Amino acid sequence: MNLDYAIISGYLVAILLLGLWSGRGMKTLSDFSVSHRSYGSLVIFATLSASFIGGGFSIGNAEKVFRLGIANIVALWGFSLKEILVAKFIAPRTGNFPGVISVGDLMDRGYGKIGRIVSGFFSVFLCAGIVGAQVGAMGIIFNVFLDIAPIWGILIGCGIVITYSTIGGMRAVVLTDIIQFCVLAVGIPMTLIFGLVKLGGVSAIETAVPAGHFSIPAEGMTIGAFLSLFLTFLLGETLVPPYVQRLFMARDATHTARGTMLSGVFSIPFFAITGAIGLVALALEPELNPNLAMPYVIRTVLPAGVRAVVIAGVISIVMSSADSFLNGAATCCMNDVVKPLRKNPISQTRELLLAKLTNCLVGILAVVFAIKIPSILDILIYAYNFWAPIIVVPLAAVLLGLRVTKAGFLAGALAGAAGTLTWNHVLKTPSGIEGLAVGVFCNLFFFLLGNKLSNRILNREQEKK
């Protein structure tokens, strides 16, 4: 185990130093948010993949598959479909929006100041929730692998991420993401291979795991509940702040679309692998705490040295997602909330300083999320409710070049929020259907209705003139 400690410690120190080194020369909020806007498709692919494969889609996926079965893998493929759709229909249009560094910049173009502020507000809460999922994962990882109390694991892991992402900005995030992606792309499949070898092959899983774990939808889950979960993953992280930033970091729209498509395709087998690790854990130890499914397999089946590399990969999974959403929260807070609410402009130096301070505050808020909600994947779903029912429809409309109105945005946002809250908290999610999907459809209906009525009124006024 001493070898494992040495490798992991060296890896963490290297990531920290590399992140700090990459922050040289950063002077503006744009540098902090999108770096130099000249990345190629392979870099976009690596940093985008590293960002979304966080604790929820790895440790959380293994946990849910341990509990429910492969239905959770198929539901997660909703996220994969989302990436492919964005690559096909939205990424090629990014060249129509020069100078964008945040979601609010896009919303401002379609709906004015109110659209910018509302999107900025919910962006911060969404990012904090998703970072919260990574915070919870950090506590588990450090506790299980290194025998460090969860709270200290959280402080060590978050401390490293907050330090390099604050000082280095997006340049540090991208550089560390590339390294972290390479480590996790090797380490996680290696875990599944060693686990299958220990069990004696795939057939051993089929024998040891209850037959219900291979049904879709899962036992006790209605078709409606399964479809709503699929839609939750399809819509929940659609066009969230860190992904929007990456759409505007490439040297051109072609590289953006290609990198996004590669990321979507890569996620399909990756989700299957992380979920299959949950089945391996169930076959090895049926009485195991499901939250420990992936850590248990890594600790049990891998030899020293190899185990350290895989643990570094798991740590990479968490860090690469946390740093992206911290940066996204800081950018949206400054660019989309603070700046438009101020009467007097802020100097570039002060603007950058405030963005860095926001990194720390969001980290603290993320710890609160992690303490309140024990399941990593449940934290993600909870955080999605701050985003998809309110922002996704109007934001996608702007990127697709549709004719939009402020009235349509407000009507859709209010309907989406009301629909989600009513379904989840008043009706108590009938048939297990997630309120997020209901909220998105409410938003879409009233957004289209509000746009139609507003455009009709505008046309009549123009005819009178």
Short mmCIF file of C-alpha atoms in Angstrom, two decimals:
data_model
loop_
_atom_site.label_atom_id
_atom_site.label_comp_id
_atom_site.label_asym_id
_atom_site.label_seq_id
_atom_site.Cartn_x
_atom_site.Cartn_y
_atom_site.Cartn_z
CA MET A 1 0.00 0.00 0.00
CA ASN A 2 2.98 2.31 0.50
CA LEU A 3 3.57 2.18 -3.26
CA ASP A 4 -0.05 3.19 -3.85
CA TYR A 5 0.27 6.12 -1.45
CA ALA A 6 3.44 7.32 -3.16
CA ILE A 7 1.94 7.17 -6.67
CA ILE A 8 -1.30 8.88 -5.66
CA SER A 9 0.47 11.61 -3.69
CA GLY A 10 2.86 12.26 -6.57
CA TYR A 11 -0.05 12.44 -9.00
CA LEU A 12 -1.96 14.96 -6.86
CA VAL A 13 1.11 17.15 -6.43
CA ALA A 14 1.82 17.03 -10.17
CA ILE A 15 -1.77 18.05 -11.01
CA LEU A 16 -1.60 20.94 -8.55
CA LEU A 17 1.73 22.24 -9.82
CA LEU A 18 0.73 21.88 -13.46
CA GLY A 19 -2.49 23.77 -12.83
CA LEU A 20 -0.68 26.58 -11.04
CA TRP A 21 1.97 26.82 -13.77
CA SER A 22 -0.62 27.09 -16.53
CA GLY A 23 -2.21 30.18 -14.96
CA ARG A 24 0.63 32.49 -15.93
CA GLY A 25 -0.37 35.59 -17.89
CA MET A 26 -4.11 35.47 -17.15
CA LYS A 27 -5.44 39.05 -17.07
CA THR A 28 -9.13 39.14 -18.01
CA LEU A 29 -12.40 37.34 -17.31
CA SER A 30 -12.31 36.05 -20.88
CA ASP A 31 -8.92 34.44 -20.22
CA PHE A 32 -10.36 32.90 -17.07
CA SER A 33 -13.48 31.60 -18.84
CA VAL A 34 -12.52 30.44 -22.36
CA SER A 35 -8.72 30.81 -22.46
CA HIS A 36 -7.35 31.65 -25.92
CA ARG A 37 -10.15 30.13 -28.09
CA SER A 38 -7.79 28.12 -30.30
CA TYR A 39 -8.23 24.51 -29.19
CA GLY A 40 -8.57 21.66 -31.69
CA SER A 41 -11.22 18.94 -31.77
CA LEU A 42 -9.17 16.39 -29.80
CA VAL A 43 -8.64 18.82 -26.93
CA ILE A 44 -12.35 19.71 -26.95
CA PHE A 45 -13.15 15.98 -26.90
CA ALA A 46 -10.84 15.33 -23.94
CA THR A 47 -11.83 18.31 -21.82
CA LEU A 48 -15.56 17.87 -22.52
CA SER A 49 -15.42 14.16 -21.68
CA ALA A 50 -13.39 14.76 -18.53
CA SER A 51 -15.91 17.38 -17.45
CA PHE A 52 -19.06 15.30 -17.70
CA ILE A 53 -17.58 12.03 -16.40
CA GLY A 54 -17.73 13.05 -12.78
CA GLY A 55 -18.56 11.16 -9.63
CA GLY A 56 -22.22 10.84 -10.58
CA PHE A 57 -21.62 9.18 -13.95
CA SER A 58 -18.96 6.82 -12.56
CA ILE A 59 -19.23 6.00 -8.84
CA GLY A 60 -22.90 7.05 -8.87
CA ASN A 61 -23.64 4.92 -11.93
CA ALA A 62 -21.99 1.87 -10.34
CA GLU A 63 -24.09 2.48 -7.21
CA LYS A 64 -27.38 2.69 -9.12
CA VAL A 65 -26.62 -0.38 -11.26
CA PHE A 66 -25.75 -2.27 -8.04
CA ARG A 67 -29.19 -1.31 -6.70
CA LEU A 68 -31.38 -1.40 -9.81
CA GLY A 69 -29.54 -3.06 -12.69
CA ILE A 70 -28.58 -2.17 -16.25
CA ALA A 71 -31.65 0.04 -16.72
CA ASN A 72 -29.60 2.87 -15.23
CA ILE A 73 -26.95 2.45 -17.95
CA VAL A 74 -29.59 2.73 -20.66
CA ALA A 75 -31.10 5.78 -18.93
CA LEU A 76 -27.65 7.41 -18.86
CA TRP A 77 -27.42 6.96 -22.62
CA GLY A 78 -29.92 9.82 -22.73
CA PHE A 79 -26.93 12.00 -21.90
CA SER A 80 -24.97 10.41 -24.76
CA LEU A 81 -27.83 11.15 -27.16
CA LYS A 82 -27.85 14.75 -25.96
CA GLU A 83 -24.16 15.17 -26.77
CA ILE A 84 -24.67 13.75 -30.24
CA LEU A 85 -27.65 16.04 -30.90
CA VAL A 86 -25.73 19.09 -29.71
CA ALA A 87 -22.83 18.11 -31.99
CA LYS A 88 -25.19 17.71 -34.93
CA PHE A 89 -27.49 20.70 -34.61
CA ILE A 90 -26.03 23.30 -32.23
CA ALA A 91 -22.21 23.11 -32.31
CA PRO A 92 -22.01 23.97 -36.06
CA ARG A 93 -23.85 27.25 -35.32
CA THR A 94 -21.45 28.52 -32.67
CA GLY A 95 -19.63 30.63 -35.25
CA ASN A 96 -22.71 32.89 -35.35
CA PHE A 97 -22.00 34.10 -31.80
CA PRO A 98 -18.52 35.66 -31.60
CA GLY A 99 -17.24 36.90 -28.26
CA VAL A 100 -19.47 34.66 -26.12
CA ILE A 101 -17.98 33.47 -22.83
CA SER A 102 -21.09 32.37 -20.93
CA VAL A 103 -24.71 31.25 -21.12
CA GLY A 104 -25.80 34.76 -20.18
CA ASP A 105 -24.13 36.26 -23.24
CA LEU A 106 -26.37 34.08 -25.40
CA MET A 107 -29.51 34.74 -23.38
CA ASP A 108 -28.87 38.49 -23.49
CA ARG A 109 -28.94 38.40 -27.28
CA GLY A 110 -32.34 36.76 -27.29
CA TYR A 111 -34.12 38.14 -24.23
CA GLY A 112 -32.14 41.11 -22.97
CA LYS A 113 -30.92 41.84 -19.47
CA ILE A 114 -33.62 39.80 -17.70
CA GLY A 115 -32.67 36.68 -19.63
CA ARG A 116 -29.03 37.16 -18.77
CA ILE A 117 -29.60 37.62 -15.04
CA VAL A 118 -32.09 34.76 -14.66
CA SER A 119 -29.82 32.33 -16.52
CA GLY A 120 -26.83 33.50 -14.49
CA PHE A 121 -28.64 32.95 -11.20
CA PHE A 122 -29.72 29.41 -12.04
CA SER A 123 -26.34 28.63 -13.60
CA VAL A 124 -24.64 29.25 -10.27
CA PHE A 125 -27.05 26.96 -8.40
CA LEU A 126 -26.75 24.23 -11.01
CA CYS A 127 -22.96 24.32 -10.97
CA ALA A 128 -22.90 24.29 -7.18
CA GLY A 129 -25.12 21.22 -7.14
CA ILE A 130 -22.99 19.33 -9.61
CA VAL A 131 -19.81 20.26 -7.78
CA GLY A 132 -21.62 18.98 -4.68
CA ALA A 133 -21.89 15.57 -6.30
CA GLN A 134 -18.14 15.58 -6.88
CA VAL A 135 -17.52 16.70 -3.29
CA GLY A 136 -19.49 13.73 -2.00
CA ALA A 137 -17.50 11.42 -4.26
CA MET A 138 -14.21 12.85 -2.98
CA GLY A 139 -15.16 12.02 0.59
CA ILE A 140 -15.90 8.41 -0.39
CA ILE A 141 -12.72 8.01 -2.44
CA PHE A 142 -10.31 9.32 0.18
CA ASN A 143 -12.06 7.39 2.96
CA VAL A 144 -12.20 4.02 1.21
CA PHE A 145 -8.83 4.07 -0.53
CA LEU A 146 -6.63 6.06 1.81
CA ASP A 147 -8.37 5.59 5.18
CA ILE A 148 -8.83 9.34 5.49
CA ALA A 149 -11.99 10.63 7.16
CA PRO A 150 -14.52 11.83 4.52
CA ILE A 151 -14.43 15.43 5.70
CA TRP A 152 -10.64 15.53 5.38
CA GLY A 153 -10.86 13.86 1.97
CA ILE A 154 -13.28 16.55 0.89
CA LEU A 155 -10.98 19.31 2.17
CA ILE A 156 -7.88 17.85 0.49
CA GLY A 157 -9.54 17.09 -2.85
CA CYS A 158 -11.55 20.30 -3.04
CA GLY A 159 -8.59 22.31 -1.80
CA ILE A 160 -6.44 21.13 -4.70
CA VAL A 161 -9.17 21.73 -7.28
CA ILE A 162 -10.14 25.14 -5.94
CA THR A 163 -6.50 26.25 -5.81
CA TYR A 164 -5.49 25.41 -9.37
CA SER A 165 -8.83 26.33 -10.97
CA THR A 166 -8.82 29.69 -9.17
CA ILE A 167 -5.25 30.62 -10.03
CA GLY A 168 -5.09 29.00 -13.47
CA GLY A 169 -8.61 29.55 -14.79
CA MET A 170 -9.77 27.71 -17.91
CA ARG A 171 -6.22 27.15 -19.14
CA ALA A 172 -5.46 25.14 -16.00
CA VAL A 173 -8.78 23.32 -16.25
CA VAL A 174 -8.15 22.24 -19.84
CA LEU A 175 -4.56 21.19 -19.26
CA THR A 176 -5.39 19.12 -16.18
CA ASP A 177 -8.50 17.74 -17.91
CA ILE A 178 -6.38 16.28 -20.71
CA ILE A 179 -4.15 14.45 -18.24
CA GLN A 180 -7.09 13.35 -16.10
CA PHE A 181 -8.97 12.09 -19.14
CA CYS A 182 -6.03 9.94 -20.25
CA VAL A 183 -5.72 8.42 -16.76
CA LEU A 184 -9.43 7.64 -16.37
CA ALA A 185 -9.78 6.32 -19.94
CA VAL A 186 -7.21 3.65 -19.07
CA GLY A 187 -7.92 3.07 -15.38
CA ILE A 188 -11.68 2.51 -15.38
CA PRO A 189 -11.78 -0.15 -18.16
CA MET A 190 -8.80 -1.82 -16.45
CA THR A 191 -10.89 -2.17 -13.28
CA LEU A 192 -13.69 -3.95 -15.13
CA ILE A 193 -11.25 -6.31 -16.85
CA PHE A 194 -9.57 -7.33 -13.57
CA GLY A 195 -12.99 -7.70 -11.93
CA LEU A 196 -14.24 -10.03 -14.65
CA VAL A 197 -11.05 -12.08 -14.42
CA LYS A 198 -11.50 -12.46 -10.65
CA LEU A 199 -15.11 -13.56 -11.07
CA GLY A 200 -14.32 -15.98 -13.87
CA GLY A 201 -15.90 -14.14 -16.78
CA VAL A 202 -19.19 -12.55 -17.82
CA SER A 203 -21.07 -15.80 -17.23
CA ALA A 204 -20.24 -15.57 -13.53
CA ILE A 205 -22.06 -12.23 -13.33
CA GLU A 206 -25.12 -13.72 -15.02
CA THR A 207 -25.15 -16.50 -12.42
CA ALA A 208 -24.53 -14.37 -9.32
CA VAL A 209 -26.65 -11.31 -10.11
CA PRO A 210 -30.47 -11.42 -9.77
CA ALA A 211 -32.22 -11.77 -13.12
CA GLY A 212 -34.20 -8.60 -12.46
CA HIS A 213 -31.00 -6.55 -12.76
CA PHE A 214 -30.96 -7.28 -16.49
CA SER A 215 -34.51 -6.06 -17.18
CA ILE A 216 -35.45 -2.74 -18.76
CA PRO A 217 -37.12 -0.96 -17.08
CA ALA A 218 -35.81 -2.15 -13.73
CA GLU A 219 -38.00 -4.27 -11.45
CA GLY A 220 -40.55 -2.10 -9.68
CA MET A 221 -40.06 0.76 -12.18
CA THR A 222 -42.84 1.74 -14.57
CA ILE A 223 -42.14 2.44 -18.23
CA GLY A 224 -43.13 6.05 -17.61
CA ALA A 225 -40.65 6.38 -14.75
CA PHE A 226 -37.88 4.88 -16.88
CA LEU A 227 -38.60 7.18 -19.82
CA SER A 228 -38.69 10.20 -17.51
CA LEU A 229 -35.29 9.19 -16.10
CA PHE A 230 -33.93 8.88 -19.64
CA LEU A 231 -35.30 12.35 -20.43
CA THR A 232 -33.80 13.69 -17.19
CA PHE A 233 -30.33 12.68 -18.34
CA LEU A 234 -31.09 13.85 -21.89
CA LEU A 235 -32.16 17.32 -20.76
CA GLY A 236 -30.61 17.80 -17.31
CA GLU A 237 -27.13 18.88 -18.42
CA THR A 238 -28.06 20.19 -21.85
CA LEU A 239 -26.11 23.38 -22.55
CA VAL A 240 -24.99 23.79 -18.93
CA PRO A 241 -22.38 26.54 -18.38
CA PRO A 242 -19.14 24.49 -18.68
CA TYR A 243 -20.34 22.83 -21.88
CA VAL A 244 -21.38 26.15 -23.40
CA GLN A 245 -17.92 27.52 -22.57
CA ARG A 246 -16.34 24.60 -24.44
CA LEU A 247 -18.54 25.28 -27.46
CA PHE A 248 -16.75 28.62 -27.77
CA MET A 249 -13.19 27.54 -26.97
CA ALA A 250 -12.32 25.82 -30.24
CA ARG A 251 -10.60 27.50 -33.14
CA ASP A 252 -13.75 27.15 -35.27
CA ALA A 253 -17.21 25.57 -35.32
CA THR A 254 -16.00 22.50 -37.21
CA HIS A 255 -13.59 21.56 -34.43
CA THR A 256 -16.33 22.24 -31.85
CA ALA A 257 -18.79 19.91 -33.58
CA ARG A 258 -16.23 17.15 -34.13
CA GLY A 259 -14.97 17.25 -30.53
CA THR A 260 -18.52 17.21 -29.15
CA MET A 261 -19.52 14.26 -31.35
CA LEU A 262 -16.46 12.26 -30.26
CA SER A 263 -17.34 12.94 -26.64
CA GLY A 264 -20.91 11.75 -27.10
CA VAL A 265 -19.84 8.53 -28.82
CA PHE A 266 -17.17 7.87 -26.17
CA SER A 267 -19.71 8.18 -23.36
CA ILE A 268 -21.77 5.20 -24.61
CA PRO A 269 -19.23 2.45 -23.83
CA PHE A 270 -17.88 4.36 -20.82
CA PHE A 271 -21.27 4.41 -19.09
CA ALA A 272 -21.63 0.70 -19.82
CA ILE A 273 -18.22 0.03 -18.24
CA THR A 274 -18.86 2.02 -15.04
CA GLY A 275 -22.27 0.39 -14.69
CA ALA A 276 -20.82 -3.10 -15.25
CA ILE A 277 -18.41 -2.45 -12.37
CA GLY A 278 -21.50 -2.14 -10.17
CA LEU A 279 -22.60 -5.62 -11.29
CA VAL A 280 -19.12 -6.99 -10.52
CA ALA A 281 -19.38 -5.54 -7.01
CA LEU A 282 -22.82 -7.11 -6.55
CA ALA A 283 -21.48 -10.51 -7.65
CA LEU A 284 -18.48 -10.23 -5.31
CA GLU A 285 -20.28 -8.90 -2.21
CA PRO A 286 -24.11 -8.73 -2.36
CA GLU A 287 -24.37 -7.16 1.14
CA LEU A 288 -22.06 -4.27 0.26
CA ASN A 289 -23.10 -0.65 0.75
CA PRO A 290 -24.05 0.33 -2.86
CA ASN A 291 -22.25 3.67 -2.55
CA LEU A 292 -19.01 1.70 -2.21
CA ALA A 293 -19.52 -0.51 -5.28
CA MET A 294 -16.77 0.94 -7.47
CA PRO A 295 -14.27 1.61 -4.65
CA TYR A 296 -14.76 -1.95 -3.36
CA VAL A 297 -13.98 -3.51 -6.74
CA ILE A 298 -10.87 -1.36 -7.19
CA ARG A 299 -9.61 -2.18 -3.72
CA THR A 300 -10.38 -5.90 -4.02
CA VAL A 301 -9.36 -6.99 -7.52
CA LEU A 302 -6.38 -4.81 -8.45
CA PRO A 303 -2.73 -5.43 -7.48
CA ALA A 304 -0.57 -2.74 -5.86
CA GLY A 305 0.74 -0.20 -8.34
CA VAL A 306 -2.04 -0.88 -10.82
CA ARG A 307 -4.49 -0.07 -8.03
CA ALA A 308 -2.78 3.28 -7.49
CA VAL A 309 -3.13 4.20 -11.17
CA VAL A 310 -6.83 3.36 -11.10
CA ILE A 311 -7.38 5.29 -7.86
CA ALA A 312 -5.68 8.24 -9.54
CA GLY A 313 -8.13 7.75 -12.40
CA VAL A 314 -11.10 7.83 -10.03
CA ILE A 315 -9.73 10.97 -8.37
CA SER A 316 -9.29 12.42 -11.87
CA ILE A 317 -12.93 11.73 -12.64
CA VAL A 318 -14.03 13.82 -9.70
CA MET A 319 -11.50 16.62 -10.08
CA SER A 320 -12.05 17.10 -13.80
CA SER A 321 -15.77 17.60 -13.33
CA ALA A 322 -15.45 19.74 -10.21
CA ASP A 323 -12.95 22.18 -11.73
CA SER A 324 -15.11 22.74 -14.82
CA PHE A 325 -18.27 23.51 -12.89
CA LEU A 326 -16.42 25.73 -10.43
CA ASN A 327 -15.10 27.75 -13.37
CA GLY A 328 -18.56 27.80 -14.93
CA ALA A 329 -20.16 29.08 -11.74
CA ALA A 330 -17.56 31.82 -11.29
CA THR A 331 -17.91 32.95 -14.89
CA CYS A 332 -21.71 33.06 -14.80
CA CYS A 333 -21.80 34.80 -11.44
CA MET A 334 -19.53 37.60 -12.59
CA ASN A 335 -20.52 37.92 -16.24
CA ASP A 336 -24.25 37.25 -15.97
CA VAL A 337 -25.27 38.43 -12.49
CA VAL A 338 -22.81 40.94 -11.02
CA LYS A 339 -21.95 42.91 -14.19
CA PRO A 340 -25.51 43.50 -15.45
CA LEU A 341 -26.74 44.46 -11.96
CA ARG A 342 -24.05 47.09 -11.44
CA LYS A 343 -24.58 50.65 -12.65
CA ASN A 344 -20.88 51.36 -13.02
CA PRO A 345 -18.51 49.10 -14.97
CA ILE A 346 -15.88 47.04 -13.13
CA SER A 347 -12.22 47.12 -14.03
CA GLN A 348 -10.80 43.99 -15.64
CA THR A 349 -8.52 43.39 -12.67
CA ARG A 350 -11.32 43.57 -10.13
CA GLU A 351 -13.61 41.52 -12.36
CA LEU A 352 -11.04 38.73 -12.50
CA LEU A 353 -10.46 38.89 -8.74
CA LEU A 354 -14.19 38.58 -7.99
CA ALA A 355 -14.48 35.62 -10.37
CA LYS A 356 -11.69 33.86 -8.50
CA LEU A 357 -13.33 34.54 -5.14
CA THR A 358 -16.57 33.01 -6.46
CA ASN A 359 -14.72 29.72 -7.00
CA CYS A 360 -14.21 29.46 -3.26
CA LEU A 361 -17.79 30.38 -2.38
CA VAL A 362 -19.25 27.84 -4.79
CA GLY A 363 -16.99 25.19 -3.27
CA ILE A 364 -18.50 25.91 0.14
CA LEU A 365 -22.04 25.76 -1.26
CA ALA A 366 -21.18 22.44 -2.91
CA VAL A 367 -20.20 20.97 0.46
CA VAL A 368 -23.70 21.84 1.74
CA PHE A 369 -25.29 19.98 -1.20
CA ALA A 370 -23.12 16.94 -0.51
CA ILE A 371 -24.04 16.82 3.19
CA LYS A 372 -27.78 17.26 2.61
CA ILE A 373 -28.15 14.59 -0.11
CA PRO A 374 -26.23 11.32 0.45
CA SER A 375 -26.61 9.72 -3.02
CA ILE A 376 -24.18 11.16 -5.58
CA LEU A 377 -26.45 10.60 -8.57
CA ASP A 378 -29.46 11.98 -6.68
CA ILE A 379 -27.52 15.22 -6.15
CA LEU A 380 -27.14 15.54 -9.91
CA ILE A 381 -30.85 14.97 -10.53
CA TYR A 382 -31.73 17.51 -7.84
CA ALA A 383 -29.37 20.07 -9.38
CA TYR A 384 -30.86 19.51 -12.85
CA ASN A 385 -34.16 20.88 -11.54
CA PHE A 386 -32.51 24.30 -11.32
CA TRP A 387 -31.70 24.21 -15.02
CA ALA A 388 -33.58 22.18 -17.60
CA PRO A 389 -37.18 23.27 -16.79
CA ILE A 390 -36.20 26.95 -16.84
CA ILE A 391 -33.26 27.57 -19.19
CA VAL A 392 -32.81 24.76 -21.75
CA VAL A 393 -35.71 25.58 -24.10
CA PRO A 394 -35.10 29.34 -24.50
CA LEU A 395 -31.32 28.85 -24.68
CA ALA A 396 -31.59 26.20 -27.40
CA ALA A 397 -33.96 28.47 -29.34
CA VAL A 398 -31.35 31.25 -29.40
CA LEU A 399 -28.57 28.91 -30.53
CA LEU A 400 -30.80 27.46 -33.26
CA GLY A 401 -31.49 30.96 -34.58
CA LEU A 402 -35.25 30.94 -33.91
CA ARG A 403 -37.25 34.13 -33.56
CA VAL A 404 -37.74 34.61 -29.83
CA THR A 405 -39.32 37.16 -27.49
CA LYS A 406 -38.86 38.21 -23.89
CA ALA A 407 -42.50 37.36 -23.15
CA GLY A 408 -41.97 33.82 -24.44
CA PHE A 409 -38.93 33.40 -22.23
CA LEU A 410 -40.70 34.62 -19.08
CA ALA A 411 -43.84 32.57 -19.74
CA GLY A 412 -41.83 29.43 -20.40
CA ALA A 413 -39.52 29.89 -17.40
CA LEU A 414 -42.40 30.44 -14.96
CA ALA A 415 -44.36 27.52 -16.39
CA GLY A 416 -41.32 25.24 -16.27
CA ALA A 417 -40.54 26.07 -12.65
CA ALA A 418 -44.19 25.80 -11.60
CA GLY A 419 -44.65 22.50 -13.43
CA THR A 420 -41.57 20.94 -11.83
CA LEU A 421 -42.38 22.10 -8.30
CA THR A 422 -46.02 21.05 -8.55
CA TRP A 423 -45.21 17.62 -9.93
CA ASN A 424 -42.41 16.88 -7.46
CA HIS A 425 -43.66 18.45 -4.24
CA VAL A 426 -47.46 18.71 -4.53
CA LEU A 427 -48.29 15.62 -6.56
CA LYS A 428 -45.24 13.68 -5.20
CA THR A 429 -43.98 12.38 -8.60
CA PRO A 430 -46.93 10.20 -9.72
CA SER A 431 -45.88 6.81 -11.15
CA GLY A 432 -42.27 7.65 -10.34
CA ILE A 433 -42.07 10.10 -13.26
CA GLU A 434 -39.48 12.83 -12.70
CA GLY A 435 -40.82 16.39 -12.50
CA LEU A 436 -37.92 17.70 -14.59
CA ALA A 437 -39.35 16.19 -17.79
CA VAL A 438 -42.80 17.60 -16.97
CA GLY A 439 -41.28 21.02 -16.33
CA VAL A 440 -39.41 21.06 -19.64
CA PHE A 441 -42.58 20.25 -21.59
CA CYS A 442 -44.49 22.96 -19.68
CA ASN A 443 -41.72 25.41 -20.55
CA LEU A 444 -41.79 24.42 -24.22
CA PHE A 445 -45.56 24.80 -24.51
CA PHE A 446 -45.76 28.22 -22.88
CA PHE A 447 -42.54 29.41 -24.54
CA LEU A 448 -44.02 28.69 -27.98
CA LEU A 449 -47.38 30.16 -26.99
CA GLY A 450 -45.79 33.32 -25.56
CA ASN A 451 -43.63 33.81 -28.64
CA LYS A 452 -46.59 33.35 -30.96
CA LEU A 453 -48.79 35.84 -29.12
CA SER A 454 -45.97 38.39 -28.76
CA ASN A 455 -45.05 38.18 -32.43
CA ARG A 456 -48.70 38.57 -33.40
CA ILE A 457 -49.01 41.72 -31.28
CA LEU A 458 -45.78 43.13 -32.72
CA ASN A 459 -46.94 42.46 -36.26
CA ARG A 460 -50.25 44.26 -35.63
CA GLU A 461 -48.44 47.27 -34.20
CA GLN A 462 -46.15 47.40 -37.22
CA GLU A 463 -49.15 47.22 -39.58
CA LYS A 464 -50.77 50.17 -37.79
CA LYS A 465 -47.62 52.25 -38.27
#
